[in-house]
Short mmCIF file of C-alpha atoms and ligand atoms in Angstrom, two decimals:
data_model
loop_
_atom_site.label_atom_id
_atom_site.label_comp_id
_atom_site.label_asym_id
_atom_site.label_seq_id
_atom_site.Cartn_x
_atom_site.Cartn_y
_atom_site.Cartn_z
CA MET A 1 -39.18 -10.69 -18.32
CA LYS A 2 -36.05 -11.68 -16.99
CA SER A 3 -36.11 -13.62 -13.50
CA LEU A 4 -33.21 -14.33 -11.14
CA ALA A 5 -33.88 -17.93 -12.57
CA ASP A 6 -32.32 -16.86 -15.82
CA LEU A 7 -29.23 -16.19 -14.51
CA GLN A 8 -28.54 -19.93 -13.55
CA ALA A 9 -28.30 -20.78 -17.05
CA LEU A 10 -26.05 -18.02 -18.02
CA ARG A 11 -23.75 -19.44 -15.61
CA GLU A 12 -23.13 -22.38 -16.77
CA GLN A 13 -22.83 -20.77 -20.22
CA ALA A 14 -20.19 -18.92 -19.00
CA LYS A 15 -18.27 -21.70 -16.67
CA LYS A 16 -18.36 -23.16 -20.65
CA ARG A 17 -16.83 -20.64 -21.99
CA LEU A 18 -13.87 -20.47 -19.25
CA GLU A 19 -13.08 -24.02 -19.27
CA MET A 20 -12.28 -23.35 -22.68
CA ARG A 21 -10.15 -20.56 -22.15
CA GLU A 22 -7.28 -22.81 -20.91
CA GLY A 23 -4.18 -21.42 -18.38
CA ASP A 24 -3.66 -17.42 -17.91
CA ALA A 25 -4.93 -15.17 -20.57
CA ASP A 26 -2.25 -13.87 -23.16
CA TYR A 27 -3.23 -10.10 -22.58
CA ARG A 28 -4.74 -7.95 -20.24
CA ILE A 29 -6.28 -4.98 -21.32
CA VAL A 30 -7.29 -1.87 -18.74
CA VAL A 31 -9.58 0.77 -19.52
CA GLY A 32 -9.38 4.18 -17.78
CA MET A 33 -12.40 4.75 -15.80
CA ALA A 34 -12.02 8.05 -13.77
CA THR A 35 -14.36 11.45 -14.19
CA CYS A 36 -12.44 12.87 -17.39
CA GLY A 37 -12.48 8.96 -19.14
CA ILE A 38 -16.02 8.48 -18.29
CA ALA A 39 -16.95 11.86 -19.55
CA ALA A 40 -14.81 11.52 -22.61
CA GLY A 41 -16.71 7.94 -23.57
CA ALA A 42 -15.02 5.33 -21.38
CA ARG A 43 -18.06 3.77 -20.81
CA PRO A 44 -18.88 2.45 -24.47
CA VAL A 45 -15.34 1.60 -24.99
CA LEU A 46 -15.36 -0.67 -21.92
CA ASN A 47 -18.82 -2.25 -22.85
CA THR A 48 -17.33 -2.93 -26.35
CA LEU A 49 -14.35 -4.16 -25.39
CA VAL A 50 -15.98 -7.00 -22.78
CA GLU A 51 -18.67 -7.93 -25.35
CA GLU A 52 -16.17 -8.64 -28.01
CA VAL A 53 -14.12 -10.52 -26.15
CA ALA A 54 -16.54 -12.82 -24.81
CA LYS A 55 -18.39 -13.19 -28.35
CA HIS A 56 -14.61 -14.23 -29.95
CA GLY A 57 -13.37 -16.10 -26.90
CA TYR A 58 -10.28 -13.70 -27.04
CA SER A 59 -7.42 -14.67 -24.81
CA CYS A 60 -7.69 -11.52 -22.48
CA THR A 61 -9.17 -10.31 -19.52
CA VAL A 62 -10.50 -6.69 -19.72
CA THR A 63 -10.73 -4.34 -16.25
CA GLN A 64 -11.11 -1.00 -15.20
CA THR A 65 -8.71 1.60 -13.48
CA GLY A 66 -9.05 5.20 -12.53
CA CYS A 67 -7.51 7.90 -13.79
CA ILE A 68 -4.38 7.25 -15.58
CA GLY A 69 -3.02 10.95 -16.12
CA MET A 70 -3.55 12.25 -19.89
CA CYS A 71 -7.10 13.17 -19.66
CA THR A 72 -7.28 15.28 -22.99
CA LEU A 73 -6.36 11.69 -24.63
CA GLU A 74 -9.15 9.68 -22.95
CA PRO A 75 -10.53 7.29 -23.55
CA ILE A 76 -7.20 5.54 -22.72
CA VAL A 77 -6.87 1.54 -23.05
CA GLU A 78 -3.96 -0.06 -21.71
CA VAL A 79 -3.09 -3.45 -23.37
CA TYR A 80 -0.62 -5.65 -21.44
CA ASP A 81 1.07 -8.65 -22.71
CA LYS A 82 2.29 -11.81 -20.58
CA ALA A 83 5.75 -10.04 -20.29
CA GLY A 84 4.44 -6.98 -19.09
CA GLN A 85 5.07 -5.09 -22.09
CA LYS A 86 2.55 -2.11 -22.15
CA THR A 87 0.83 -0.76 -25.28
CA THR A 88 -1.28 2.78 -24.73
CA TYR A 89 -3.95 3.46 -27.01
CA VAL A 90 -5.78 6.56 -27.03
CA LEU A 91 -8.52 8.68 -27.76
CA MET A 92 -10.47 5.52 -28.52
CA ASP A 93 -13.87 4.54 -29.70
CA PRO A 94 -16.08 1.69 -29.87
CA ASP A 95 -15.04 1.33 -33.46
CA LYS A 96 -11.22 1.40 -32.71
CA ALA A 97 -11.51 -0.84 -29.56
CA VAL A 98 -12.96 -3.53 -32.65
CA ARG A 99 -10.00 -3.19 -34.38
CA MET A 100 -7.50 -3.03 -31.98
CA LEU A 101 -8.77 -6.30 -30.86
CA GLU A 102 -8.86 -7.89 -34.06
CA SER A 103 -5.45 -6.40 -34.87
CA HIS A 104 -3.48 -6.55 -31.44
CA ILE A 105 -5.12 -9.40 -29.32
CA ARG A 106 -6.39 -11.73 -32.38
CA ASP A 107 -3.17 -11.41 -34.61
CA GLY A 108 -0.78 -10.06 -32.32
CA LYS A 109 -0.31 -6.74 -34.33
CA ILE A 110 -0.14 -3.64 -32.61
CA LEU A 111 -2.93 -1.29 -34.01
CA ASP A 112 -0.05 1.87 -34.70
CA GLU A 113 -2.75 4.28 -35.94
CA CYS A 114 -4.37 4.25 -32.33
CA THR A 115 -1.33 4.44 -29.85
CA ILE A 116 0.03 6.91 -28.15
CA ALA A 117 2.98 7.24 -30.01
CA SER A 118 0.79 7.94 -32.98
CA VAL A 119 -0.74 11.25 -31.46
CA ARG A 120 2.94 12.34 -30.05
CA LYS A 121 4.34 12.41 -33.21
CA MET B 1 -19.85 16.73 -20.28
CA MET B 2 -22.00 14.37 -18.25
CA GLN B 3 -24.87 14.18 -20.28
CA ASN B 4 -27.09 11.79 -18.03
CA LEU B 5 -27.55 10.97 -14.31
CA SER B 6 -26.01 7.80 -14.18
CA MET B 7 -22.79 9.24 -15.59
CA HIS B 8 -22.75 11.12 -12.02
CA VAL B 9 -23.78 7.61 -10.19
CA LEU B 10 -20.27 6.08 -11.87
CA ASP B 11 -18.38 8.83 -11.08
CA ILE B 12 -19.63 9.41 -7.35
CA ALA B 13 -19.79 5.76 -6.78
CA SER B 14 -16.40 5.19 -8.12
CA ASN B 15 -14.93 7.33 -5.49
CA SER B 16 -16.04 5.39 -3.16
CA VAL B 17 -14.48 2.28 -4.28
CA ARG B 18 -11.02 4.22 -4.68
CA ALA B 19 -11.60 5.03 -1.09
CA GLU B 20 -11.46 1.38 -0.14
CA ALA B 21 -15.13 1.18 0.63
CA THR B 22 -16.39 -2.54 0.66
CA ASP B 23 -20.30 -1.83 1.21
CA LEU B 24 -21.73 0.35 -1.30
CA HIS B 25 -25.53 1.96 -1.02
CA ILE B 26 -26.60 3.65 -3.50
CA ILE B 27 -30.24 4.98 -3.54
CA MET B 28 -32.21 6.91 -6.38
CA ILE B 29 -35.76 8.48 -5.87
CA ASN B 30 -37.65 9.84 -8.86
CA SER B 31 -41.01 11.32 -7.57
CA THR B 32 -43.03 12.83 -9.71
CA CYS B 33 -45.72 13.64 -6.89
CA LYS B 34 -42.72 15.28 -4.85
CA ASP B 35 -41.12 17.11 -8.42
CA LEU B 36 -38.05 15.22 -6.89
CA ILE B 37 -35.03 13.65 -8.28
CA SER B 38 -32.32 12.52 -6.00
CA ILE B 39 -29.26 10.25 -5.64
CA GLU B 40 -27.66 9.11 -2.91
CA VAL B 41 -24.24 7.37 -2.42
CA ILE B 42 -23.42 5.92 1.25
CA ASP B 43 -20.12 3.59 1.85
CA ASN B 44 -17.96 2.81 4.37
CA GLY B 45 -14.52 3.56 2.92
CA LYS B 46 -11.46 5.67 4.60
CA GLY B 47 -14.12 8.74 4.83
CA MET B 48 -12.55 12.91 5.11
CA ASP B 49 -11.96 15.01 7.81
CA GLU B 50 -13.53 18.15 8.10
CA GLU B 51 -11.24 20.46 5.78
CA MET B 52 -11.19 17.63 2.97
CA ILE B 53 -15.05 17.75 3.01
CA GLN B 54 -14.86 21.73 2.35
CA ARG B 55 -12.31 21.20 -0.13
CA VAL B 56 -12.99 18.67 -2.41
CA GLN B 57 -15.83 20.69 -3.60
CA ASP B 58 -13.44 22.93 -4.54
CA PRO B 59 -13.01 22.01 -8.43
CA PHE B 60 -8.89 22.34 -7.99
CA PHE B 61 -8.41 19.92 -5.35
CA THR B 62 -7.58 16.30 -5.56
CA SER B 63 -5.81 13.76 -3.61
CA ARG B 64 -5.01 12.51 -6.79
CA THR B 65 -1.09 12.56 -7.77
CA THR B 66 -1.42 11.99 -11.95
CA ARG B 67 -4.00 15.21 -11.94
CA ARG B 68 -4.07 18.19 -9.68
CA ILE B 69 -7.86 18.71 -10.79
CA GLY B 70 -10.90 16.61 -8.87
CA LEU B 71 -14.00 17.10 -10.94
CA GLY B 72 -16.54 14.30 -9.47
CA ILE B 73 -17.67 15.90 -6.70
CA PRO B 74 -17.93 19.62 -8.30
CA PHE B 75 -19.43 18.38 -10.94
CA PHE B 76 -22.31 16.83 -8.59
CA LYS B 77 -22.64 19.96 -6.48
CA GLU B 78 -23.05 22.07 -9.82
CA LEU B 79 -26.01 19.59 -10.81
CA ALA B 80 -27.93 20.30 -7.83
CA GLU B 81 -27.48 24.07 -7.88
CA ALA B 82 -28.25 23.93 -11.93
CA CYS B 83 -31.35 22.07 -11.21
CA ASN B 84 -32.94 23.98 -8.13
CA GLY B 85 -31.62 21.21 -5.74
CA SER B 86 -29.91 20.59 -3.03
CA PHE B 87 -26.29 18.72 -2.12
CA GLU B 88 -25.30 17.11 1.10
CA LEU B 89 -21.57 15.60 1.72
CA GLU B 90 -21.54 14.38 5.33
CA SER B 91 -18.15 11.95 6.02
CA GLN B 92 -16.55 10.58 8.92
CA VAL B 93 -12.53 9.29 8.78
CA ASN B 94 -12.60 5.01 8.94
CA VAL B 95 -16.36 5.19 9.25
CA GLY B 96 -17.83 6.15 5.71
CA THR B 97 -19.42 8.98 3.23
CA ARG B 98 -22.64 10.01 2.32
CA ILE B 99 -23.24 12.08 -0.81
CA TYR B 100 -26.38 13.31 -1.57
CA VAL B 101 -28.02 15.21 -4.26
CA SER B 102 -31.21 16.47 -5.55
CA MET B 103 -33.26 17.99 -8.15
CA GLN B 104 -36.44 19.69 -9.49
CA LYS B 105 -37.62 16.86 -11.73
CA SER B 106 -39.75 19.38 -13.91
CA HIS B 107 -36.43 21.41 -14.15
CA TRP B 108 -35.25 22.27 -17.65
CA ASP B 109 -31.48 21.26 -17.06
CA THR B 110 -32.48 18.35 -15.34
CA PRO B 111 -30.28 15.60 -17.18
CA PRO B 112 -32.12 12.36 -18.37
CA LEU B 113 -31.45 9.07 -16.16
CA GLY B 114 -29.11 7.47 -18.65
CA ASP B 115 -28.37 3.58 -18.17
CA LEU B 116 -28.14 3.40 -14.62
CA GLY B 117 -27.92 -0.73 -14.64
CA ASP B 118 -24.49 -0.26 -16.53
CA ALA B 119 -23.53 2.34 -14.03
CA VAL B 120 -24.43 -0.25 -10.90
CA VAL B 121 -22.83 -3.34 -12.76
CA LEU B 122 -19.49 -1.34 -13.58
CA VAL B 123 -19.58 0.07 -10.14
CA TRP B 124 -19.61 -3.26 -8.81
CA CYS B 125 -17.05 -4.65 -11.34
CA GLN B 126 -14.34 -2.33 -9.93
CA LYS B 127 -13.90 -4.71 -7.24
CA GLU B 128 -16.38 -7.65 -7.41
CA THR B 129 -15.53 -8.51 -3.58
CA ASN B 130 -17.57 -5.67 -2.70
CA HIS B 131 -21.39 -5.58 -1.39
CA ILE B 132 -23.05 -3.10 -3.24
CA HIS B 133 -27.07 -2.37 -2.65
CA PHE B 134 -29.29 -0.66 -5.33
CA ASP B 135 -32.82 1.15 -4.66
CA TYR B 136 -34.38 2.89 -7.15
CA LYS B 137 -37.91 4.06 -5.90
CA THR B 138 -40.85 5.97 -6.94
CA ASP B 139 -43.97 7.52 -5.90
CA ALA B 140 -45.84 4.11 -6.06
CA ASN B 141 -43.00 1.60 -6.61
CA GLN B 142 -39.93 -0.04 -5.47
CA PHE B 143 -36.82 -2.24 -6.78
CA SER B 144 -33.77 -3.14 -5.59
CA PHE B 145 -30.77 -4.77 -6.43
CA ASP B 146 -28.51 -6.70 -4.10
CA SER B 147 -24.87 -7.77 -5.14
CA ASP B 148 -25.51 -10.92 -2.63
CA GLU B 149 -28.54 -11.80 -4.14
CA ILE B 150 -26.45 -12.51 -7.42
CA LYS B 151 -23.19 -13.75 -6.53
CA ALA B 152 -25.53 -16.60 -4.32
CA ILE B 153 -26.91 -17.61 -7.60
CA LEU B 154 -23.49 -17.51 -9.46
CA GLY B 155 -21.35 -19.57 -6.94
CA ASP B 156 -17.31 -19.08 -6.94
CA GLU B 157 -16.92 -20.11 -10.28
CA VAL B 158 -18.46 -17.54 -12.33
CA SER B 159 -17.58 -13.96 -12.25
CA VAL B 160 -19.89 -11.01 -12.41
CA CYS B 161 -17.39 -9.70 -14.40
CA GLU B 162 -17.81 -12.27 -17.22
CA ALA B 163 -19.71 -10.75 -20.24
CA GLU B 164 -23.04 -12.94 -20.25
CA ILE B 165 -23.00 -11.95 -16.69
CA MET B 166 -22.55 -8.22 -16.50
CA MET B 167 -24.99 -7.70 -19.66
CA TRP B 168 -27.90 -9.81 -17.88
CA CYS B 169 -27.57 -8.02 -14.73
CA LYS B 170 -27.39 -4.08 -16.37
CA ASP B 171 -30.51 -5.49 -18.44
CA TYR B 172 -32.30 -6.78 -15.31
CA ILE B 173 -31.68 -3.57 -13.73
CA ASN B 174 -32.83 -1.19 -16.44
CA GLN B 175 -36.13 -3.90 -16.81
CA GLN B 176 -36.95 -3.31 -12.80
CA ILE B 177 -36.42 0.52 -13.37
CA GLN B 178 -38.92 0.34 -16.15
CA VAL B 179 -41.53 -1.75 -14.68
CA CYS B 180 -41.49 0.85 -11.48
CA GLU B 181 -42.09 3.82 -14.00
CA GLU B 182 -44.86 1.82 -15.78
CA GLU B 183 -46.89 0.36 -13.23
CA GLN B 184 -47.30 4.12 -12.32
CA VAL B 185 -49.44 5.17 -14.60
N1 ATP C 201 -16.68 8.29 -0.94
C1 ATP C 201 -15.34 9.02 -0.44
N2 ATP C 201 -14.53 8.10 0.31
C2 ATP C 201 -13.69 9.26 0.61
N3 ATP C 201 -13.34 9.86 0.08
C3 ATP C 201 -13.58 11.08 -0.85
C4 ATP C 201 -14.80 9.97 -1.28
N4 ATP C 201 -15.16 10.69 -2.82
C5 ATP C 201 -14.29 11.57 -2.76
N5 ATP C 201 -13.07 11.65 -1.76
C6 ATP C 201 -11.86 12.64 -1.81
O1 ATP C 201 -12.22 13.35 -2.30
C7 ATP C 201 -11.26 13.84 -3.60
C8 ATP C 201 -11.79 14.26 -5.04
O2 ATP C 201 -13.08 13.73 -5.54
P1 ATP C 201 -13.54 13.94 -6.71
O3 ATP C 201 -14.06 12.90 -7.42
O4 ATP C 201 -14.01 15.35 -6.75
O5 ATP C 201 -12.02 14.24 -7.49
P2 ATP C 201 -11.08 12.67 -7.94
O6 ATP C 201 -12.04 11.64 -7.79
O7 ATP C 201 -10.06 13.14 -7.57
O8 ATP C 201 -10.75 13.27 -9.34
P3 ATP C 201 -12.00 12.95 -10.82
O9 ATP C 201 -13.01 12.80 -9.99
O10 ATP C 201 -11.89 14.07 -11.33
O11 ATP C 201 -11.50 11.49 -11.61
C9 ATP C 201 -10.97 12.18 -3.94
O12 ATP C 201 -9.46 12.15 -4.87
C10 ATP C 201 -10.93 11.91 -2.69
O13 ATP C 201 -9.56 12.45 -2.12
MG1 MG C 202 -14.07 11.07 -8.63
#
C-alpha cells in the first residue's frame, strides 16, 4: 500500500537525479494534448517520454501543450534544441517515442522517418 | 474515439487550465445503489458568457485559432445522452465554470473508468502551480487527493512533473480508488 510517507524518499531520489543534470537541458520536448491529441493516443506517448527520459537521464524536459493544429497527424511531438530550432514528429506512438529519444536526444540525429517532412513528401 | 471516462476528465479539465483557472475541483461519483456515474469539473477560470455557453455545445464552435471545430464539450455532452444521463454547464465570466455529466452506470454504452490517476496528474502537470482537488466517491467510501498535500511534502526543490513523482501520484490515486471499490463488497 502506498502512503504519503513514501513520497519523501522519492523526493530525495528525484533531487539526486536533478543534481546530476547540471545546467539547462539540451532539448525541450512538447507533446500536443488537445482533444484530438488525447483521442489519437498522446497520453501513452507523453508517459513513455517522461519515463524514458528519467530512466536514461537524457538532457531534456518534457511538457504538454494544447492543439498544434494538425489533428490528422496527432499524436504530435515537437523537439526544440538550445538554439530554438524545432523538429516536428507526427503520428507518434510509444515505440517511435523511444526510438526518437535514442536517435535525436541521445545521439543528436533527427529520426527522419517520423518527422512531418516524411509524411508531406 | 474517447474509449474511457478518464479521457473525458483529462479533456474537460484541460479546458479549465487553458481558461487560466488556478483552482480545479474534479468530482467523480461511482454509485451502484443509485446506478449512477457522474463527473463534475469546477474551475475558477475566465468563464463564458451566455451566448458562449450555448455555442460551445455545438461541435462546430471553438475559440481556437488553430482549428475551427472544438470537440471536448460536445463529446462530453454526447456521452451523457448516449448513456441515459444528463449534462449541465454553468459559467460566469471572470468567476468560473462548472460542467457536469451523469450516466446510468449499468447502461451498455457507459464507458469504463480508465486511468483516472493518470488523467488527474497530467492535468496538474499542465500547470503545476495550480491547485487540484480530486474527489472519488462510492456508496460507502470516499477518497480525496489534494495537490497541496503533495506539495507540502515535495517542497520547492522537486516538481510534481518529475517522472518518479508523477508516476507515484498516479499509482497512489489509482490504488486509493481501488480501495474504495474493494471495501464495498
Ligand atoms: N472551463 C472553461 N472555462 C472557460 N471557457 C471554456 C471552458 N471550457 C471550454 N471553454 C470554451 O469553450 C470552447 C470549446 O471547448 P471544447 O473543449 O469543446 O473545444 P476546444 O477546447 O476549443 O478544442 P478541443 O477540446 O477539441 O481541443 C473553448 O475553446 C473555450 O473557449
Ligand atoms: Mg477542449
